[in-house]
Coordinates of C-alpha atoms in Angstrom, one line a residue:
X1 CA 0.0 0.0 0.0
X2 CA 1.3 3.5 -0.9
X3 CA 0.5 6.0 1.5
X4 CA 0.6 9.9 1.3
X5 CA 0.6 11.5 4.5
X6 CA -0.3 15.6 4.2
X7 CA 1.6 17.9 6.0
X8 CA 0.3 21.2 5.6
X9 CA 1.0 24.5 7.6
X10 CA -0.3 24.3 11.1
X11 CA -0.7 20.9 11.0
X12 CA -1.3 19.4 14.6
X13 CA 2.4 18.0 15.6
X14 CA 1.7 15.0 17.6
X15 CA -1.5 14.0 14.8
X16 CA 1.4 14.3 11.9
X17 CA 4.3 12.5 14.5
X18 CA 1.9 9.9 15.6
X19 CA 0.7 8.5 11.7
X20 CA 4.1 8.5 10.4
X21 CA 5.4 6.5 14.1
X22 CA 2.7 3.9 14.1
X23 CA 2.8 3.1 9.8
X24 CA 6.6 2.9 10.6
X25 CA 6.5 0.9 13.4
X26 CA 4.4 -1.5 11.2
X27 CA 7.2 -1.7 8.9
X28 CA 9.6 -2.4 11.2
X29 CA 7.4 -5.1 12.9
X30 CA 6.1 -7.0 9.8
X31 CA 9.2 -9.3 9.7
X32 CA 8.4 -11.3 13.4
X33 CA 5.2 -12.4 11.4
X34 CA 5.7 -15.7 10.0
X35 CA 3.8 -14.4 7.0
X36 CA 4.5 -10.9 6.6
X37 CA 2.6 -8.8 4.8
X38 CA 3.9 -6.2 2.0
X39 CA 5.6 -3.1 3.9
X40 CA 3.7 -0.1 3.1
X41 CA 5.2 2.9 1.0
X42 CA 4.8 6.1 2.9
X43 CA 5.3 9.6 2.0
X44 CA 5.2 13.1 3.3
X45 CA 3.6 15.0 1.1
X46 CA 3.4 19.0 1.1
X47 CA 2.2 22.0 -0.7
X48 CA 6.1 23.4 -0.2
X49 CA 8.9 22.1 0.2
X50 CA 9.2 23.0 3.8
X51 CA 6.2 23.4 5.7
X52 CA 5.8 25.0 9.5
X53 CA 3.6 22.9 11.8
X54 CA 1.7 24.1 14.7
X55 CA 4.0 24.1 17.4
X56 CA 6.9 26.1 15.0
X57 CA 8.7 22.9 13.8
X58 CA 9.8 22.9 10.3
X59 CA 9.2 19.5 8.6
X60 CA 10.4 18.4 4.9
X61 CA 7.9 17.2 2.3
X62 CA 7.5 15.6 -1.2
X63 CA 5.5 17.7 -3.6
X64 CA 1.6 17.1 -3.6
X65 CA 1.9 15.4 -7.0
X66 CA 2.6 12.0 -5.4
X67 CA -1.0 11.6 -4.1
X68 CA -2.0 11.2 -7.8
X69 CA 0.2 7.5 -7.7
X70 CA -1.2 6.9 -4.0
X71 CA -3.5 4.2 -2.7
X72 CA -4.4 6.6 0.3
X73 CA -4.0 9.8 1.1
X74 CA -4.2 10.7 4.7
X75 CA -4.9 14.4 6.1
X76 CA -3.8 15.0 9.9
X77 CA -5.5 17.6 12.6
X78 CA -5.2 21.1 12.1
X79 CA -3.5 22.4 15.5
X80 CA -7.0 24.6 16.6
X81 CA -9.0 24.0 19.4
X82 CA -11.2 26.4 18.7
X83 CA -14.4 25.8 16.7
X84 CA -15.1 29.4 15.4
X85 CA -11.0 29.6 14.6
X86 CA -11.2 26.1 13.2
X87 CA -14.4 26.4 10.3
X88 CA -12.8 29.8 9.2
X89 CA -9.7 28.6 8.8
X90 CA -10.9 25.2 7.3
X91 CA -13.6 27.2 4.8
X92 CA -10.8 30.0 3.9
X93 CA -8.2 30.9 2.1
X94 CA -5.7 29.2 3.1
X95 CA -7.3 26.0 3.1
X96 CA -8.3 26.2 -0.2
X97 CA -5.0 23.8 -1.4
X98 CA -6.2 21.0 1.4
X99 CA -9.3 21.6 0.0
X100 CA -9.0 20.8 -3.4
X101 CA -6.2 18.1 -3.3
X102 CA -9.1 15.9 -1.3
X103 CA -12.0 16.1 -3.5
X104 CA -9.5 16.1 -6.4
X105 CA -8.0 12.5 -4.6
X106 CA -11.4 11.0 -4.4
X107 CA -12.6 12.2 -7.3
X108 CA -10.5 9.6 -8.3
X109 CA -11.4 7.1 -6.4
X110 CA -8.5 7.3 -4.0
X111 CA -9.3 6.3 -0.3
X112 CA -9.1 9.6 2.1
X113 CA -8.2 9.3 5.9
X114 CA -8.8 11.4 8.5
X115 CA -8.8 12.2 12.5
X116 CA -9.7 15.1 15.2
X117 CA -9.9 18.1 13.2
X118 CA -8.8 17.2 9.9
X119 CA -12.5 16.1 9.5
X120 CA -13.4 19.2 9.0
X121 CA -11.1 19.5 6.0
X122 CA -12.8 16.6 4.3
X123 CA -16.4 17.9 5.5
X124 CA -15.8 21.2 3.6
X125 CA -14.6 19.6 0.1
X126 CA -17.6 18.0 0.4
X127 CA -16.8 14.8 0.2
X128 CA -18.4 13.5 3.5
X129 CA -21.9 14.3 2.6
X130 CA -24.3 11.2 2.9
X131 CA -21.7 9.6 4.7
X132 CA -21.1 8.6 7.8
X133 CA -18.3 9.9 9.9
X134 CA -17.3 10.4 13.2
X135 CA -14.8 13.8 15.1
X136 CA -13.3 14.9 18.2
X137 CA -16.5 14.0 20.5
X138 CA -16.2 17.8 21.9
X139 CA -16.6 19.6 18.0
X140 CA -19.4 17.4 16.9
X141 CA -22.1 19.7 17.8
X142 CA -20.1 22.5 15.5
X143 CA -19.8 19.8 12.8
X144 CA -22.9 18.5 12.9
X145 CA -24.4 22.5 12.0
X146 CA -22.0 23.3 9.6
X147 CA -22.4 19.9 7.9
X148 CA -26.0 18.7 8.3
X149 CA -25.2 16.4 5.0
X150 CA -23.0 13.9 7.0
X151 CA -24.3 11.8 9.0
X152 CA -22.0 12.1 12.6
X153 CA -21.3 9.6 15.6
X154 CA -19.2 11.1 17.6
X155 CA -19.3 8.0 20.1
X156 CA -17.1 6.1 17.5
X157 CA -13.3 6.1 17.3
X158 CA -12.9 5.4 13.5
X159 CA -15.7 5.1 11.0
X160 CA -15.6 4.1 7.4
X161 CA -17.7 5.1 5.0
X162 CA -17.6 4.6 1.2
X163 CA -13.6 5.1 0.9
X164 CA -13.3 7.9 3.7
X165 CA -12.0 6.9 7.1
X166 CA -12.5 9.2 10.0
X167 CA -11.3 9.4 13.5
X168 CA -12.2 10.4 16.8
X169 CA -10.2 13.1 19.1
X170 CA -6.4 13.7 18.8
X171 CA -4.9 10.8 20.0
X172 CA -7.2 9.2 18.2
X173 CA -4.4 9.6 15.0
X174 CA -2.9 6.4 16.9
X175 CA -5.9 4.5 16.6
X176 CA -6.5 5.9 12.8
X177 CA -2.9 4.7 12.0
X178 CA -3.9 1.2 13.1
X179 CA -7.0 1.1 11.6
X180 CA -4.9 1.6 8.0
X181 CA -2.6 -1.0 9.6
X182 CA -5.3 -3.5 10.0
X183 CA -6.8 -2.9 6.1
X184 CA -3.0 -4.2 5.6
X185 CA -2.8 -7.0 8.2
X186 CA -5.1 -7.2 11.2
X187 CA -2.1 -9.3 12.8
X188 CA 0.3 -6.9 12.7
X189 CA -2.1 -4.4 13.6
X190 CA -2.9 -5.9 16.9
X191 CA 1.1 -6.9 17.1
X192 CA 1.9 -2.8 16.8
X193 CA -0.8 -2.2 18.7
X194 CA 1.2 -4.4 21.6
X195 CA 4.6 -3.3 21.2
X196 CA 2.8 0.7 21.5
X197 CA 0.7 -0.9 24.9
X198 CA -2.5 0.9 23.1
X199 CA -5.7 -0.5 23.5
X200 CA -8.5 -1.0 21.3
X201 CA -11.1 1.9 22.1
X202 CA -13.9 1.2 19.8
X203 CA -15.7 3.9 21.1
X204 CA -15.0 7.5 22.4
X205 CA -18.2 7.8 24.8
X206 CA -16.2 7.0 27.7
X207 CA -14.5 9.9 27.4
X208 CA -17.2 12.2 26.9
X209 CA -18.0 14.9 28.8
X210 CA -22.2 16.1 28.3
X211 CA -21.7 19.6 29.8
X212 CA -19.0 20.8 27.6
X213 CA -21.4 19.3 24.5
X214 CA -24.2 21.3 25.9
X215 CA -22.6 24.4 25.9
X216 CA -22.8 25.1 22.5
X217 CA -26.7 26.2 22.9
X218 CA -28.1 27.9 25.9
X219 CA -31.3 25.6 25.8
X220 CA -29.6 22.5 25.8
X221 CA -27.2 24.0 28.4
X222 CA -30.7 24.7 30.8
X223 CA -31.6 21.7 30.6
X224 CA -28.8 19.6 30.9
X225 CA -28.4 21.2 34.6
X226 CA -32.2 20.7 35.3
X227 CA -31.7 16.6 34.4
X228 CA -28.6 16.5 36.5
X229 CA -30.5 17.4 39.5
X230 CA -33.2 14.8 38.9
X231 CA -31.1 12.1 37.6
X232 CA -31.9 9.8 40.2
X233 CA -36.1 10.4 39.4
X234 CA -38.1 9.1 36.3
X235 CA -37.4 11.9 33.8
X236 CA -40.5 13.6 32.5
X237 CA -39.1 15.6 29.1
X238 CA -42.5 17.7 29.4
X239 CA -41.7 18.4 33.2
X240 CA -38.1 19.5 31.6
X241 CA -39.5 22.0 28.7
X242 CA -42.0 23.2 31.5
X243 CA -39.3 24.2 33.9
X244 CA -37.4 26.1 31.3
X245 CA -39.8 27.8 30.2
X246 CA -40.1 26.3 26.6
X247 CA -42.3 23.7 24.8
X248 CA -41.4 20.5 24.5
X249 CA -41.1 21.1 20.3
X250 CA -38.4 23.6 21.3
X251 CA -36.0 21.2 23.3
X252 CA -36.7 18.4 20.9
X253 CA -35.2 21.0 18.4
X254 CA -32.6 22.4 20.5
X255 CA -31.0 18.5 21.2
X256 CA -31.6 17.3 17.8
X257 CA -30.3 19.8 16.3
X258 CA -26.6 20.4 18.6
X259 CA -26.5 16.6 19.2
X260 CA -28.1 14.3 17.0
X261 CA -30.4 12.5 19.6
X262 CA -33.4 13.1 21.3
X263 CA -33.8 14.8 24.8
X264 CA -34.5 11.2 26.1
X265 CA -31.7 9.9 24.4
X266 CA -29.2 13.0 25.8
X267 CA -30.4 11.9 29.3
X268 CA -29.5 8.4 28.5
X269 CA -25.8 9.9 27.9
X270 CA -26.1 11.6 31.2
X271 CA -27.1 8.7 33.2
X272 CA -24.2 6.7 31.5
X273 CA -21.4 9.4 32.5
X274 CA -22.3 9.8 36.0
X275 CA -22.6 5.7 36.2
X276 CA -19.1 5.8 34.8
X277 CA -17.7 8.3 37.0
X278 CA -19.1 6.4 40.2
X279 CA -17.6 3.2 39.0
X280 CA -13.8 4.5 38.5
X281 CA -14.4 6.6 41.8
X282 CA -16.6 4.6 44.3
X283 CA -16.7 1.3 45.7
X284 CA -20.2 1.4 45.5
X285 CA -22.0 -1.9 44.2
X286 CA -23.6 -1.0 40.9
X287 CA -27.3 -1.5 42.3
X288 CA -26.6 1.3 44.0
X289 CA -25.2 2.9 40.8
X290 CA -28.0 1.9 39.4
X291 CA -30.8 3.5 41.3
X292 CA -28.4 7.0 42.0
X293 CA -28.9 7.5 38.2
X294 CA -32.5 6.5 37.6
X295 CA -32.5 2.6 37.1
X296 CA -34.5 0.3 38.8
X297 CA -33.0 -2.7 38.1
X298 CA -28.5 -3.0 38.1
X299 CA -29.1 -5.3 34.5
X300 CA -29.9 -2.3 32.9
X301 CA -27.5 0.0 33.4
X302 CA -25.2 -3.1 32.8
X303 CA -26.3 -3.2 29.3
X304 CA -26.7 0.3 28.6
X305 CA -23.3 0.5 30.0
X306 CA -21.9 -2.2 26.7
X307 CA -24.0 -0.1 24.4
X308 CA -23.1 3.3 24.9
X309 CA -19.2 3.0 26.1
X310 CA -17.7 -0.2 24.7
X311 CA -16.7 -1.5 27.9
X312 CA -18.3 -3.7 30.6
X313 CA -19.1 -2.5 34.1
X314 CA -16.3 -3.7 35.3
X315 CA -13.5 -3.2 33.2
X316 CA -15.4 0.7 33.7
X317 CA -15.1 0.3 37.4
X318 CA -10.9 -1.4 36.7
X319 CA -9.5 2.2 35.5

């Protein structure tokens, strides 16, 4: 497999550091295989010959004309946390290059890979829409306005969809890399994947945190705080919209639209992060758990648990 790896001014240092490490690492591990696989090609690719990251380091590059011989071309984070920095920096200018070297690379037909940030890139060349995708859990309510054609999860850590391969937040560049691994060799993906000590993480719900998502909109915000204080109570969503002083119409719009999900489904979330936190923190028995966050019965929170994080109850309450 050839791959061209983008490198681009202001590219996100440890996004661009980690790709090239792990696909190199690969290499260099394919031999203790009894079978290896074919090493992969893979090239730094740049607009100049010398481009400036986003910490300030300068970092050599092949011209962009070697993603036209390229069985992949992948684009790395752009170093902004930021969302209003990051979509006008990603729709201007500057970006136009990025821009047009990914729609031109699937235009033909060339598989596109992306994580964190970078998403964005490939959201605004337009080749995401009417596909599923996944970003940084914390930018998917900014992603999900901007680009109601794509379809987003952010509770996954890579998604492929029709040729494009996205990735969850920064570090999640590691588990991108192994992803492309694994489309190689799934046996030396998990043997990389051993000699780094990184573990599969499937999903990025664990780490998410509801109160930064609900942020983004002041009615979601309201009522995130009003279901935090009745967590442990049978949730009404009328009772909700009543005590904020909206219809119920109105918070169904506010959640759909910033999140995705229903307001029943965004209390769901809820439930499942404070169950979380009390397992990692508390040596309380998850019936207890169970009925601090509004469940009757420990079995469900047990599976709700699998569902909505990837991990069991216990390997939860092991960290």
């Amino acid at each position: 497999m050839d791959i061209a790896v983008l490198a681009y001014d202001g590219v996100f240092d440890s996004g661009l550091a980690a790709l090239l490490d792990v696909l190199d690492g690969a290499n260099a591990l394919r031999e203790e295989l009894p079978e290896p696989p074919p090493a992969l090609t893979v090239t730094t690719i740049g607009f100049r010959r010398r481009i400036r990251t986003g910490a300030g380091h300068l970092v050599e590059t092949t011209p962009v004309g070697a993603a036209e011989r390229t069985d992949l071309l992948v684009v790395p984070a752009l170093a902004e946390r930021r969302p209003d920095a990051l979509i006008a920096h990603v729709s201007g200018r500057d970006a136009a290059p990025v821009r047009g070297l990914v729609a031109a690379t699937r235009e033909r037909r060339t598989p596109v890979a992306s994580a964190c940030t970078g998403t964005f890139l490939l959201a605004e060349s337009g080749i995401l829409d009417g596909r599923r995708a996944t970003t940084s859990w914390w930018l998917a309510p900014y992603f999900r306005k901007r680009y109601p054609a794509v379809t987003v999860d952010e509770r996954r850590m890579v998604a492929t969809c029709e040729g494009v391969t996205t990735a969850g937040a920064a570090f999640g560049h590691v588990d991108l890399a192994l992803a492309i691994v694994r489309m190689s060799s799934p046996v030396l993906a998990d043997l990389v994947a051993r000699y780094l000590v990184v573990d599969e993480r499937p999903s990025q719900a664990a780490y998410t945190i509801s109160a930064a998502l609900a942020q983004s909109d002041p009615t979601l915000a309201a009522f995130e705080r009003w279901a935090r204080d009745h967590l442990d109570q049978p949730i009404s969503i009328a009772d909700g919209a009543r005590a904020l002083g909206v219809s119920e119409r109105t918070l169904q719009r506010a959640v759909r639209r910033t999140l995705g999900t229903s307001p029943v489904g965004f209390v769901r979330d809820l439930r499942v992060e404070r169950a979380s936190h009390l397992l990692r923190t508390t040596d309380l028995p998850l019936e207890v758990i169970a009925r601090k966050v509004g469940y009757e019965h420990a079995n469900t929170l047990r599976i709700l648990l699998r569902e909505r994080t990837g991990e069991t109850a216990s390997a939860l309450r092991g960290r």
